[in-house]
Short mmCIF file of N, CA and C in Angstrom, two decimals:
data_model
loop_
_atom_site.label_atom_id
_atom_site.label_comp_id
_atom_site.label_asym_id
_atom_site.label_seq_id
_atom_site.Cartn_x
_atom_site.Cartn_y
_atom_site.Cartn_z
N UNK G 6 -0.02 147.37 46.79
CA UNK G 6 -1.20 146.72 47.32
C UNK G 6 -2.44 147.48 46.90
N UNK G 7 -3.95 146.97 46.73
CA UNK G 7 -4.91 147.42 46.36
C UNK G 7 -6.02 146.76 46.94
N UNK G 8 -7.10 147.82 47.05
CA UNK G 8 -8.13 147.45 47.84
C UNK G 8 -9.25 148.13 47.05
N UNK G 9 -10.02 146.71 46.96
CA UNK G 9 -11.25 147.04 46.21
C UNK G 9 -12.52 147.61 47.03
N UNK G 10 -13.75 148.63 46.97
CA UNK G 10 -14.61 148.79 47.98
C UNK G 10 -16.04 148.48 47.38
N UNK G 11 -16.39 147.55 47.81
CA UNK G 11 -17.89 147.59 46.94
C UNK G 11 -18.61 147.50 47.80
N UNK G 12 -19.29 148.86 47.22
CA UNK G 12 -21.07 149.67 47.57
C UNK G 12 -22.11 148.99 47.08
N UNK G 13 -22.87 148.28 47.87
CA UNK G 13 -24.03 146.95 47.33
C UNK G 13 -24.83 148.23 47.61
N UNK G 14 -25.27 149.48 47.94
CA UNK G 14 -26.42 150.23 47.97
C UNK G 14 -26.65 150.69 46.58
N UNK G 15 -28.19 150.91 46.82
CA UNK G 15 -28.61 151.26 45.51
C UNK G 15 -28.93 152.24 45.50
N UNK G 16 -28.48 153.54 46.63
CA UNK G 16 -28.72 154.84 46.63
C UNK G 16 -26.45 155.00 46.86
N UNK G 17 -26.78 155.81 45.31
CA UNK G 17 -25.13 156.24 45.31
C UNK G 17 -24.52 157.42 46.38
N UNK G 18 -23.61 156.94 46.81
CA UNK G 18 -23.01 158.21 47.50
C UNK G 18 -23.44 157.91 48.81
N UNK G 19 -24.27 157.37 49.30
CA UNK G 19 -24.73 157.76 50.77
C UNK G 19 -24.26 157.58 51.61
N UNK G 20 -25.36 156.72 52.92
CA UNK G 20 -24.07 155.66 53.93
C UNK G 20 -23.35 154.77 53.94
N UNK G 21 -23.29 154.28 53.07
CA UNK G 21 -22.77 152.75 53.00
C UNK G 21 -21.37 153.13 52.49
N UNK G 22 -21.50 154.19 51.73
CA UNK G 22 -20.59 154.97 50.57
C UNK G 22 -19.72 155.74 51.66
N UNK G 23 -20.11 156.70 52.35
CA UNK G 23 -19.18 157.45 53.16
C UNK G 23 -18.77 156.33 54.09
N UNK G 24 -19.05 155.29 54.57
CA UNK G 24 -18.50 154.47 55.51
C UNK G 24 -17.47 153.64 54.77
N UNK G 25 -17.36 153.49 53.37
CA UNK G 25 -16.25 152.23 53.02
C UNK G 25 -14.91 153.64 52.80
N UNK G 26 -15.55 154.89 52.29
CA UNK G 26 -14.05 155.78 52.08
C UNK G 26 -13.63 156.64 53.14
N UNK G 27 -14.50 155.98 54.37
CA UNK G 27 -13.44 156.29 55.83
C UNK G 27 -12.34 155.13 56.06
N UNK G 28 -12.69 154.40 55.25
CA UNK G 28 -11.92 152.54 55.70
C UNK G 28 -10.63 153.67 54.68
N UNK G 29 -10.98 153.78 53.22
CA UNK G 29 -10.29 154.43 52.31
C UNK G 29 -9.19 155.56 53.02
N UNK G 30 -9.63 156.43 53.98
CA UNK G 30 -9.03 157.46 54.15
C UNK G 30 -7.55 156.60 54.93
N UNK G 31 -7.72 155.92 55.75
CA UNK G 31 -6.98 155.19 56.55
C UNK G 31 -5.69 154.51 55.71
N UNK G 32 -6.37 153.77 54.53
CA UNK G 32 -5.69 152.62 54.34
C UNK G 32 -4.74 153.74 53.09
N UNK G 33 -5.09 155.06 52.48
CA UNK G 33 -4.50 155.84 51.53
C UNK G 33 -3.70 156.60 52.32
N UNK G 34 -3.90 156.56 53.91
CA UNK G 34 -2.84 157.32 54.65
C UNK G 34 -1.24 156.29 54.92
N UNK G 35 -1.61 155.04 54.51
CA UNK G 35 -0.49 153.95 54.41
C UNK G 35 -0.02 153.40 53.21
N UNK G 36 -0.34 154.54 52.19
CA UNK G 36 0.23 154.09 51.05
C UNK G 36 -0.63 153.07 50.01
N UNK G 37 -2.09 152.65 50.37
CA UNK G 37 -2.46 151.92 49.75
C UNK G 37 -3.48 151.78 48.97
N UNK G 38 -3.11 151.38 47.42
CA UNK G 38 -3.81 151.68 46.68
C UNK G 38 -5.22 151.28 46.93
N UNK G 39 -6.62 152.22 46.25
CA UNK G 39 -7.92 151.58 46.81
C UNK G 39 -8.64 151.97 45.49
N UNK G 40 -9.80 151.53 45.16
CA UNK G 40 -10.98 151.35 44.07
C UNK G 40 -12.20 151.13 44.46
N UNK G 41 -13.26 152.42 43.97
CA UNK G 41 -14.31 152.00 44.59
C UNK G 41 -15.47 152.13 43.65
N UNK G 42 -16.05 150.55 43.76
CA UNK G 42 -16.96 150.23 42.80
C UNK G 42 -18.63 150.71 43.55
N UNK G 43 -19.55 150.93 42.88
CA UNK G 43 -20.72 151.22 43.55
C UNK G 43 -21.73 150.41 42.97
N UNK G 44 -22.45 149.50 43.07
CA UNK G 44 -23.18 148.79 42.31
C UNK G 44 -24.44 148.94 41.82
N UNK G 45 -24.70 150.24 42.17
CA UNK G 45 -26.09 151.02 41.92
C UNK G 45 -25.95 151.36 40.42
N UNK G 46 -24.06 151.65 40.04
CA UNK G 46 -23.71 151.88 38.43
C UNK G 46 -23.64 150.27 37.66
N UNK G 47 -24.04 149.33 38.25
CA UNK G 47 -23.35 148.11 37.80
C UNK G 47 -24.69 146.95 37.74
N UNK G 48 -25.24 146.36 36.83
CA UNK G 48 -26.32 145.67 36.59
C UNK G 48 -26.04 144.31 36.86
N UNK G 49 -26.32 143.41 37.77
CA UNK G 49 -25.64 142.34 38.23
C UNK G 49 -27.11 141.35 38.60
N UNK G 50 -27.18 140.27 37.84
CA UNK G 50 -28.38 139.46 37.44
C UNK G 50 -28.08 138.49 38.52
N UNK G 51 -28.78 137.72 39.19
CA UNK G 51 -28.53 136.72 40.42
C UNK G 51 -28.37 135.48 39.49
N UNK G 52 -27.68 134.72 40.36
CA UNK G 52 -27.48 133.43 40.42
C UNK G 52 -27.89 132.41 39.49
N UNK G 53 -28.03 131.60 38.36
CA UNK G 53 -28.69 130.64 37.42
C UNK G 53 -28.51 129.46 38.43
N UNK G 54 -27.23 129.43 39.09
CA UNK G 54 -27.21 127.96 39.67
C UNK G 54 -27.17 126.93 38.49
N UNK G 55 -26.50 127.00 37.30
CA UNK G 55 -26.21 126.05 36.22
C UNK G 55 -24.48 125.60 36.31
N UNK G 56 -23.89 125.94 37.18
CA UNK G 56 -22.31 125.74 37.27
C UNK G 56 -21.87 125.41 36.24
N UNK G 57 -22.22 126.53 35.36
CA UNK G 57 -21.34 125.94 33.68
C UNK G 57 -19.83 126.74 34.19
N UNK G 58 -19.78 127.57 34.96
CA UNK G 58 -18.58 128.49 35.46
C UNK G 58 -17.65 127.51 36.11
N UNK G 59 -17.79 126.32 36.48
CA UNK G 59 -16.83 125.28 37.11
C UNK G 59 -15.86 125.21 36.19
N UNK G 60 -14.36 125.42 36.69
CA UNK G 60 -13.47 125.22 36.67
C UNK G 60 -13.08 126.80 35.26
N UNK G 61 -13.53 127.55 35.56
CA UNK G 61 -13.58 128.56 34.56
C UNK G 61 -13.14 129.96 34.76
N UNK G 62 -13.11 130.06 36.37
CA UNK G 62 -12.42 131.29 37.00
C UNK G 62 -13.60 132.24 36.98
N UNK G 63 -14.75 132.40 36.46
CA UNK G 63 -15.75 133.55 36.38
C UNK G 63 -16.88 132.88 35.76
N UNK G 64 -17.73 133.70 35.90
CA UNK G 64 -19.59 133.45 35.43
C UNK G 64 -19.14 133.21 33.85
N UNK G 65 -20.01 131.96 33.21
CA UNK G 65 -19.81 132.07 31.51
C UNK G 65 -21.00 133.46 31.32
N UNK G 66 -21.57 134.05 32.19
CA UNK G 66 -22.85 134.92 31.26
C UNK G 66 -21.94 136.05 30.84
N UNK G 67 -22.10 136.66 30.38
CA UNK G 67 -21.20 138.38 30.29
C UNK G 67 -22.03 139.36 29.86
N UNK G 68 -23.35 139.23 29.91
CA UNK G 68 -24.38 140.59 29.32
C UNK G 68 -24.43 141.59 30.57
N UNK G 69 -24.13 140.73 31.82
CA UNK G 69 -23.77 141.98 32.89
C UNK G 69 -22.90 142.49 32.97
N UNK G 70 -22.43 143.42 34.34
CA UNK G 70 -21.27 143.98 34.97
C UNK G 70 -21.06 142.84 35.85
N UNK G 71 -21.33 141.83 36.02
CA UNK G 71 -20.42 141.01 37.11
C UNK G 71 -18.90 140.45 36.85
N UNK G 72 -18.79 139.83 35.57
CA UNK G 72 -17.71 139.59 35.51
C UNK G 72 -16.84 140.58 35.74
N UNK G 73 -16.66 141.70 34.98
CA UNK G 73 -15.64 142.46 35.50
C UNK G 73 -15.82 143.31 36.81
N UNK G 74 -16.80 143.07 37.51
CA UNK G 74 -15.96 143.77 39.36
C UNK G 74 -15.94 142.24 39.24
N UNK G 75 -16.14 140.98 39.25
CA UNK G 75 -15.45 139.77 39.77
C UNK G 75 -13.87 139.85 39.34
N UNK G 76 -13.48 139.90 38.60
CA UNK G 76 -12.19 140.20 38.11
C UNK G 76 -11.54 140.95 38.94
N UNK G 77 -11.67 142.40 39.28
CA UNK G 77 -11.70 143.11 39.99
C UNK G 77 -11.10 142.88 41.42
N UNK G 78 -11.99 141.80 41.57
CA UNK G 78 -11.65 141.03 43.27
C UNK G 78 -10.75 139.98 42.96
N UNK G 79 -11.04 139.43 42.25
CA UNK G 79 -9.96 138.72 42.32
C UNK G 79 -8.16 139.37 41.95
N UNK G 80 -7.94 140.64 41.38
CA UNK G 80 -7.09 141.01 41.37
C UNK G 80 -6.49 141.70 42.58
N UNK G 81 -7.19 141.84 43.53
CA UNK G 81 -6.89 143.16 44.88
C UNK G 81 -6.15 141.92 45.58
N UNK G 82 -5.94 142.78 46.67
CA UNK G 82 -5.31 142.30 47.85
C UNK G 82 -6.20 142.06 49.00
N UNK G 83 -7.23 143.08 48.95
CA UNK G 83 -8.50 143.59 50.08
C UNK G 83 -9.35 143.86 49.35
N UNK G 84 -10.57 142.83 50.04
CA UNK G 84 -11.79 143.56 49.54
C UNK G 84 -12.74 144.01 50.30
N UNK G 85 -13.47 145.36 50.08
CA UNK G 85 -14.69 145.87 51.26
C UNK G 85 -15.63 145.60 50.98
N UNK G 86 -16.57 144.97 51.27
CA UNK G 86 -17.78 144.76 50.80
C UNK G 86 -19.21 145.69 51.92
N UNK G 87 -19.53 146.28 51.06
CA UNK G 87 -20.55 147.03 52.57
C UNK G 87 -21.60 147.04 51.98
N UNK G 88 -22.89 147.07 52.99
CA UNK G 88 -23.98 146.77 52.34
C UNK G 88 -25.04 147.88 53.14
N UNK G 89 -26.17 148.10 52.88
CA UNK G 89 -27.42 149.06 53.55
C UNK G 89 -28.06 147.61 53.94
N UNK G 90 -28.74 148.11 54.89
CA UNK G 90 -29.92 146.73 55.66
C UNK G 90 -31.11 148.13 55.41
N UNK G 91 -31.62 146.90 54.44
CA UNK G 91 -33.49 146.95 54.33
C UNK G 91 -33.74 146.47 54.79
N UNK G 92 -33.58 145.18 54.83
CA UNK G 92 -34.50 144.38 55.32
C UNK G 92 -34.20 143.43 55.72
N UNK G 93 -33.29 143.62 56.85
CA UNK G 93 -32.67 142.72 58.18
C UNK G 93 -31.53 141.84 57.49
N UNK G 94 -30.75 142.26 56.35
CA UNK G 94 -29.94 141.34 55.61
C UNK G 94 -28.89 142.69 55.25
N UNK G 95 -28.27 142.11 54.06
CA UNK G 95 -27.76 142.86 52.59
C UNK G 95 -28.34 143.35 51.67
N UNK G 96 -28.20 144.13 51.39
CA UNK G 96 -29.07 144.58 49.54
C UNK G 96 -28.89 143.64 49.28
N UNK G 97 -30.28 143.60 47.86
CA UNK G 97 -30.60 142.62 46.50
C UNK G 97 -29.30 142.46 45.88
N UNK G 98 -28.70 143.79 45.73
CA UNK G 98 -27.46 144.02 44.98
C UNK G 98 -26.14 143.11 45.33
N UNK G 99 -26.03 143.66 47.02
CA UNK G 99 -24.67 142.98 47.13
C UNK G 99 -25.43 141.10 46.89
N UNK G 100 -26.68 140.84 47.52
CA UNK G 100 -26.88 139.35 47.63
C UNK G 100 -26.49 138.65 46.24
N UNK G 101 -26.71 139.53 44.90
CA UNK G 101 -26.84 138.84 43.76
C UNK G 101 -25.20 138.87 43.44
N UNK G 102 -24.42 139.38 43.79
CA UNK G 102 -22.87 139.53 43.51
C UNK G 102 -22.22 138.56 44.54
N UNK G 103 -22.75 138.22 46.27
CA UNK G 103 -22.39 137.28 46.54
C UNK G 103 -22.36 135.63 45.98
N UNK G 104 -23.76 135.57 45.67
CA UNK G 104 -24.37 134.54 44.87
C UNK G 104 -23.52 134.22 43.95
N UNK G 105 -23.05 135.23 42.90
CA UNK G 105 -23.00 134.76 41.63
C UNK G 105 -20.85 134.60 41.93
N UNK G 106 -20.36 135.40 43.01
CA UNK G 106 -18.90 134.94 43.01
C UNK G 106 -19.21 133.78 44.10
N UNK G 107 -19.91 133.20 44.82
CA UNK G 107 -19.91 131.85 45.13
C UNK G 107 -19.61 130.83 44.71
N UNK G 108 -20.70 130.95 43.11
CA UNK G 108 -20.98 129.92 42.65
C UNK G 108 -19.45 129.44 41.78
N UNK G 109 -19.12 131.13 41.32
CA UNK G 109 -18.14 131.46 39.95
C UNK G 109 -16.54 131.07 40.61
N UNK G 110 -16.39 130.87 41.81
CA UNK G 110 -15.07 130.83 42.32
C UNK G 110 -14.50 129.92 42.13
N UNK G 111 -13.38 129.28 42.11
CA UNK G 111 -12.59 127.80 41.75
C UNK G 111 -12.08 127.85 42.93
N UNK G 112 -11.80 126.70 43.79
CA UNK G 112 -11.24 126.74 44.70
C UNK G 112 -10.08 127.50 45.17
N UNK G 113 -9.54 127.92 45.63
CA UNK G 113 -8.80 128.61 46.32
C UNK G 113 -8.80 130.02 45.12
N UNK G 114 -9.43 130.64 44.54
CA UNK G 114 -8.86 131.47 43.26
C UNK G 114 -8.72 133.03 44.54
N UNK G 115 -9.43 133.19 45.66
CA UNK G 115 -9.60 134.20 46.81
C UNK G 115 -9.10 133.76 48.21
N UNK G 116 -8.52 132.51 48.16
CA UNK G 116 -7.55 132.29 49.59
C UNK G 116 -6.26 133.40 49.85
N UNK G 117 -6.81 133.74 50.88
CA UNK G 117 -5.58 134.42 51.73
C UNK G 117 -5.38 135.69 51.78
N UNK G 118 -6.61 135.93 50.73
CA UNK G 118 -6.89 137.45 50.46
C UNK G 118 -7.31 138.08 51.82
N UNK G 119 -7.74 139.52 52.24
CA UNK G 119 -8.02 140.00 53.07
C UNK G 119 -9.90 140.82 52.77
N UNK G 120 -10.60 140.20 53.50
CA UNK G 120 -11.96 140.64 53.75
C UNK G 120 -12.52 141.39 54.48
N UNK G 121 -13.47 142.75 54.51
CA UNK G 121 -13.69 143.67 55.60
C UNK G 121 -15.03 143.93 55.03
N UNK G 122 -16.34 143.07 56.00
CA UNK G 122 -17.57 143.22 56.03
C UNK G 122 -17.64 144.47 56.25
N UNK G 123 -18.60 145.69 56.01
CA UNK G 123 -19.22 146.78 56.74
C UNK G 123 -20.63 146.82 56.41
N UNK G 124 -21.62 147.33 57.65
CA UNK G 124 -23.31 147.71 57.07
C UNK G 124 -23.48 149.41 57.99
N UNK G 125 -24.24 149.64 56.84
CA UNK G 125 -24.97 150.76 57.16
C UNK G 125 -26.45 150.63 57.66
N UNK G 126 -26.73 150.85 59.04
CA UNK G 126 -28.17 150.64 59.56
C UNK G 126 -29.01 151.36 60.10
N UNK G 127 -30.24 151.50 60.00
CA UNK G 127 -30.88 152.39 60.49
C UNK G 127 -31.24 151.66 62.26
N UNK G 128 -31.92 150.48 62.01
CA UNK G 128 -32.33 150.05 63.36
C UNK G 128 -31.74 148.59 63.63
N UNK G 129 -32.11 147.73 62.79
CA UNK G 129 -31.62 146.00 62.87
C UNK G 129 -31.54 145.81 62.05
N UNK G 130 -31.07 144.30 61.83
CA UNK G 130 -30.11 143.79 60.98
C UNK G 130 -28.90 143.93 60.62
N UNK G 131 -27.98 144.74 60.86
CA UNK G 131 -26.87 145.01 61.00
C UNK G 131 -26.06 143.99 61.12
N UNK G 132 -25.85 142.97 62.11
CA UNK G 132 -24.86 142.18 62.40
C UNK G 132 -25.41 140.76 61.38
N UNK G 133 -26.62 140.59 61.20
CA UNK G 133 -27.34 139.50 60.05
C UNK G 133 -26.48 140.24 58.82
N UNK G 134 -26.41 141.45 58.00
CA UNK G 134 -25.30 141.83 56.99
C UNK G 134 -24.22 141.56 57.23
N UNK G 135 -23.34 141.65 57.99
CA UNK G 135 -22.46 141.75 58.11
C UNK G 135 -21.96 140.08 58.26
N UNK G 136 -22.41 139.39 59.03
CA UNK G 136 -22.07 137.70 58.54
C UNK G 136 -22.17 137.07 57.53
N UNK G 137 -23.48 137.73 57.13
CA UNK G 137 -23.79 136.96 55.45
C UNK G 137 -22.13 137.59 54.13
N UNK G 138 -22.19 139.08 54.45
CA UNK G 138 -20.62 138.77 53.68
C UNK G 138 -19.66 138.31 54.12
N UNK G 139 -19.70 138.40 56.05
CA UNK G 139 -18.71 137.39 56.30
C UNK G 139 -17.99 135.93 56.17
N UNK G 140 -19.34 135.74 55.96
CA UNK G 140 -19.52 133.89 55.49
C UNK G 140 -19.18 133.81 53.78
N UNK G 141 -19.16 134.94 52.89
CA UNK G 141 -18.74 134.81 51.61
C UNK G 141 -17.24 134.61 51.56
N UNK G 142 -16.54 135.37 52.88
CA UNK G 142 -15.10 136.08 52.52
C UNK G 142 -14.61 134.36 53.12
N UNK G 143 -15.26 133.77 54.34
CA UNK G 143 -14.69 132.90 54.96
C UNK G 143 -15.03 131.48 54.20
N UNK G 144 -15.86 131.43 53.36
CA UNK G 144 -16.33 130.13 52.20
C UNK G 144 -15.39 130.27 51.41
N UNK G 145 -14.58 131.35 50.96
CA UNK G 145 -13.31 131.49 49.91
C UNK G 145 -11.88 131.09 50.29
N UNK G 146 -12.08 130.91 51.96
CA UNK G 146 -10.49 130.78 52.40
C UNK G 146 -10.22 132.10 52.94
N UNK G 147 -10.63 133.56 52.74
CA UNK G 147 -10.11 134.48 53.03
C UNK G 147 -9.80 134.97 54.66
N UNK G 148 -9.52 135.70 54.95
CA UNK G 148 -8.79 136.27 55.96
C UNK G 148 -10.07 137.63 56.25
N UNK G 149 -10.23 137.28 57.48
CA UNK G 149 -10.96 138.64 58.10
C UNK G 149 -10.59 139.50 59.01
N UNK G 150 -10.86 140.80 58.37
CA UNK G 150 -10.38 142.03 59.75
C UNK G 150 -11.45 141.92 60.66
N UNK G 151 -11.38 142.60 61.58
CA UNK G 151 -12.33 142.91 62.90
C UNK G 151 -11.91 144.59 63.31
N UNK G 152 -12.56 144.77 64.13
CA UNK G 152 -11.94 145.88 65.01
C UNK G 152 -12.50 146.47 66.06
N UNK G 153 -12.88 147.25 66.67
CA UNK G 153 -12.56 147.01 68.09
C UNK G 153 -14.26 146.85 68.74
N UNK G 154 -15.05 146.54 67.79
CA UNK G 154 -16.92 146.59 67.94
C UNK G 154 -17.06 146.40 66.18
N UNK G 155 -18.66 145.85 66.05
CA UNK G 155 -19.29 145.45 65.20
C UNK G 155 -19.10 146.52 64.32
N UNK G 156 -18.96 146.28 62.65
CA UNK G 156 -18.53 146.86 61.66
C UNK G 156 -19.80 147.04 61.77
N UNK G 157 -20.36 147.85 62.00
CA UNK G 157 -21.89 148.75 61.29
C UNK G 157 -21.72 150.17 61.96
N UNK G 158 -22.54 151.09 61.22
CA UNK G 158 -22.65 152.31 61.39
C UNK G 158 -24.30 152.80 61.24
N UNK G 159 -24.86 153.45 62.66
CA UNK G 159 -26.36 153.68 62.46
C UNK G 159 -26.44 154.92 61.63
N UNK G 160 -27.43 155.26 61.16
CA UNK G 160 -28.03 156.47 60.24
C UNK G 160 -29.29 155.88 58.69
N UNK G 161 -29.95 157.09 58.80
CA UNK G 161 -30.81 156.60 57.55
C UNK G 161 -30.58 157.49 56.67
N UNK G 162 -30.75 159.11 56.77
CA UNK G 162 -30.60 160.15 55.56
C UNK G 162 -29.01 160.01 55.84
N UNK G 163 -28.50 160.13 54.08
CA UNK G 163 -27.84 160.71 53.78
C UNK G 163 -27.09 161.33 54.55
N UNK G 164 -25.55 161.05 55.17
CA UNK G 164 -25.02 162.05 56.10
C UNK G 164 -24.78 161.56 57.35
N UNK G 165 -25.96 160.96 57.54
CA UNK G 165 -26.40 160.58 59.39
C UNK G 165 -25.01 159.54 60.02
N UNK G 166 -24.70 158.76 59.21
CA UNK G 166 -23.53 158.07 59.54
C UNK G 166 -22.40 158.74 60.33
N UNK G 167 -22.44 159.98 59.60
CA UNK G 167 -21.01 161.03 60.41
C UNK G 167 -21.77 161.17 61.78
N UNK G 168 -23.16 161.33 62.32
CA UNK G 168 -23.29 161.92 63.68
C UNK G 168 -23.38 160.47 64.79
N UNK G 169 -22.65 159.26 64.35
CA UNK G 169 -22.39 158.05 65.13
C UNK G 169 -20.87 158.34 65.44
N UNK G 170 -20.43 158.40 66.35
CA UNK G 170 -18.74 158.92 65.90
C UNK G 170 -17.91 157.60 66.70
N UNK G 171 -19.02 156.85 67.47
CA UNK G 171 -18.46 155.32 67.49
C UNK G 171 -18.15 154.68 66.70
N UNK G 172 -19.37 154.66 65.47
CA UNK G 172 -19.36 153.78 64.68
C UNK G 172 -18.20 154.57 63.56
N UNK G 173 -18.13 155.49 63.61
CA UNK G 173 -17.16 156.48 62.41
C UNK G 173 -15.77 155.88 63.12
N UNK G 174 -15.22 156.11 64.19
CA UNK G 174 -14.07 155.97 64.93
C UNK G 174 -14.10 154.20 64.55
N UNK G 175 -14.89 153.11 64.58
CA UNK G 175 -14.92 151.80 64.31
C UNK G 175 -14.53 152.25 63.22
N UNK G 176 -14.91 152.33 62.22
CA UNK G 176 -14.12 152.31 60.74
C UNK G 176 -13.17 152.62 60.54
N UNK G 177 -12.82 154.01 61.24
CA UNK G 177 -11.33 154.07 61.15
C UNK G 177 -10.32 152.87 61.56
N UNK G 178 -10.60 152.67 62.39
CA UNK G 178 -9.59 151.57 63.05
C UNK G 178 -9.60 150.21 62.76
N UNK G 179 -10.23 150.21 61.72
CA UNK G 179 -10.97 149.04 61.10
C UNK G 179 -10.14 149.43 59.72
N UNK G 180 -10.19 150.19 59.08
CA UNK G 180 -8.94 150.68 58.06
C UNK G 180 -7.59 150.00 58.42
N UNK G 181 -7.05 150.85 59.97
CA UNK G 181 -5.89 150.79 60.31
C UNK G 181 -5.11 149.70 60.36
N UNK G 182 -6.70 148.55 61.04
CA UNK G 182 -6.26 147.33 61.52
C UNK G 182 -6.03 146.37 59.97
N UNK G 183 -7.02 146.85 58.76
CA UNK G 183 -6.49 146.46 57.21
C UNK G 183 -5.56 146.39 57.12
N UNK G 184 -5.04 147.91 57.23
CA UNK G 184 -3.92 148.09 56.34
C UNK G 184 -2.47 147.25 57.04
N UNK G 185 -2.40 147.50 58.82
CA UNK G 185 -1.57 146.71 59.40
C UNK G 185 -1.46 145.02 58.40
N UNK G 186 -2.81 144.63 58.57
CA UNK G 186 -2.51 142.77 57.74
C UNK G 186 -1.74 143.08 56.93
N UNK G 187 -2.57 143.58 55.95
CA UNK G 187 -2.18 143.80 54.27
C UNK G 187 -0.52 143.93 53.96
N UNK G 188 0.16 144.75 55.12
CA UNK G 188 1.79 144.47 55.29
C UNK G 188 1.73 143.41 55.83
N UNK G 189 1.81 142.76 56.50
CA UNK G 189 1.93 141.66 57.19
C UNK G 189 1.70 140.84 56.20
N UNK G 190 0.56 140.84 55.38
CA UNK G 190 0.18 139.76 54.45
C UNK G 190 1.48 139.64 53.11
N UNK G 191 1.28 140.93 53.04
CA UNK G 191 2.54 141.20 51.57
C UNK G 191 4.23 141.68 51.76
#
C-alpha cells in the first residue's frame, strides 16, 4: 500500500510539512508505504477549463509538473493533501492542482481511494481548507478519514505546530485511523 502526501505550501519544510509526516510517522509504523511531494518544488499552472483532457486520464498540457504528481495520485492507495490558510482557503498551489485534477479526472479513475484533508493555521480559515479538499476527494468518489476533531493544526513560524499537542495528537490518530481503512480497504 502507498500513500501519497502533498504539501500545497509554498514555504518548504514548515507546517503544513511537519503535519502531513506525523500522518507519515503513523501510517510507516504499519508498514505503509508513503511519498511526499511538496509543491513549492513543482510548477503547476491553473485550470484552462478547455476539457481537451476528457476521456484522456490526465491534463493534455505537459510543460508543467502536474501531470506527473497527477499520476502519482492516481497510483496510491491514500492521498494527503494539506494546505497553509492565507487567506481563509487553500494555497494558490494546492487550488491550481485541485482545479486542474478536477477537470483531468475520468469518472471513477479515484473511486474508492482513501482521502485525508489537513490545514495548517494561524487564526481562520482552517475548516474553509479543509472542505474545499474535502469536496475534491468526495467529487471523485473517494473515501474520507476523520478523526477525533478538525484536521487542522494552529501555528505560524516554522515549528509552532509541535507546541498545539491537540492538534499534533489529531494527526496522529488521524494516521492511525488511515492506516486502519487502508487494511480494511486492501
Amino acid at each position: 500500500m502507498k500513500v501519497i502526501g502533498i504539501n500545497g505550501s509554498s514555504r518548504k519544510d514548515g507546517n503544513t510539512a511537519i503535519i502531513i509526516r506525523t500522518i507519515f510517522e503513523e501510517l510507516n509504523k504499519r508498514g505503509i508505504e508513503t511519498e511526499f511531494i511538496q509543491l513549492a518544488d513543482v510548477d503547476i499552472e491553473p485550470c484552462r477549463a478547455c476539457f481537451a483532457c476528457k476521456g484522456k486520464g490526465n491534463c493534455v498540457f505537459r510543460k508543467d509538473g502536474f501531470a506527473e504528481v497527477f499520476s502519482k495520485i492516481v497510483g496510491a492507495d491514500g492521498i494527503i493533501l494539506g494546505s497553509p490558510v492565507y487567506s481563509a482557503d487553500v494555497s494558490s498551489r494546492m487550488k491550481a492542482l485541485l482545479d486542474r485534477g478536477g477537470a483531468a479526472v475520468n469518472p471513477g479513475i479515484l473511486k474508492h481511494k482513501l482521502g485525508v484533508a489537513v490545514a495548517a493555521v494561524r487564526r481562520a480559515g482552517g475548516m474553509t481548507a479543509v472542505d474545499t479538499m474535502n469536496h475534491f476527494f468526495l467529487n471523485k468518489e473517494m473515501i474520507v478519514a476523520g478523526s477525533t476533531y478538525w484536521n487542522m493544526v494552529y501555528g505560524r513560524e516554522i515549528g509552532d505546530v509541535l507546541k498545539d499537542n491537540e492538534g499534533i495528537a489529531n494527526m496522529r490518530n488521524l494516521g492511525q485511523n488511515m492506516a486502519s481503512i487502508l487494511f480494511k480497504l486492501n
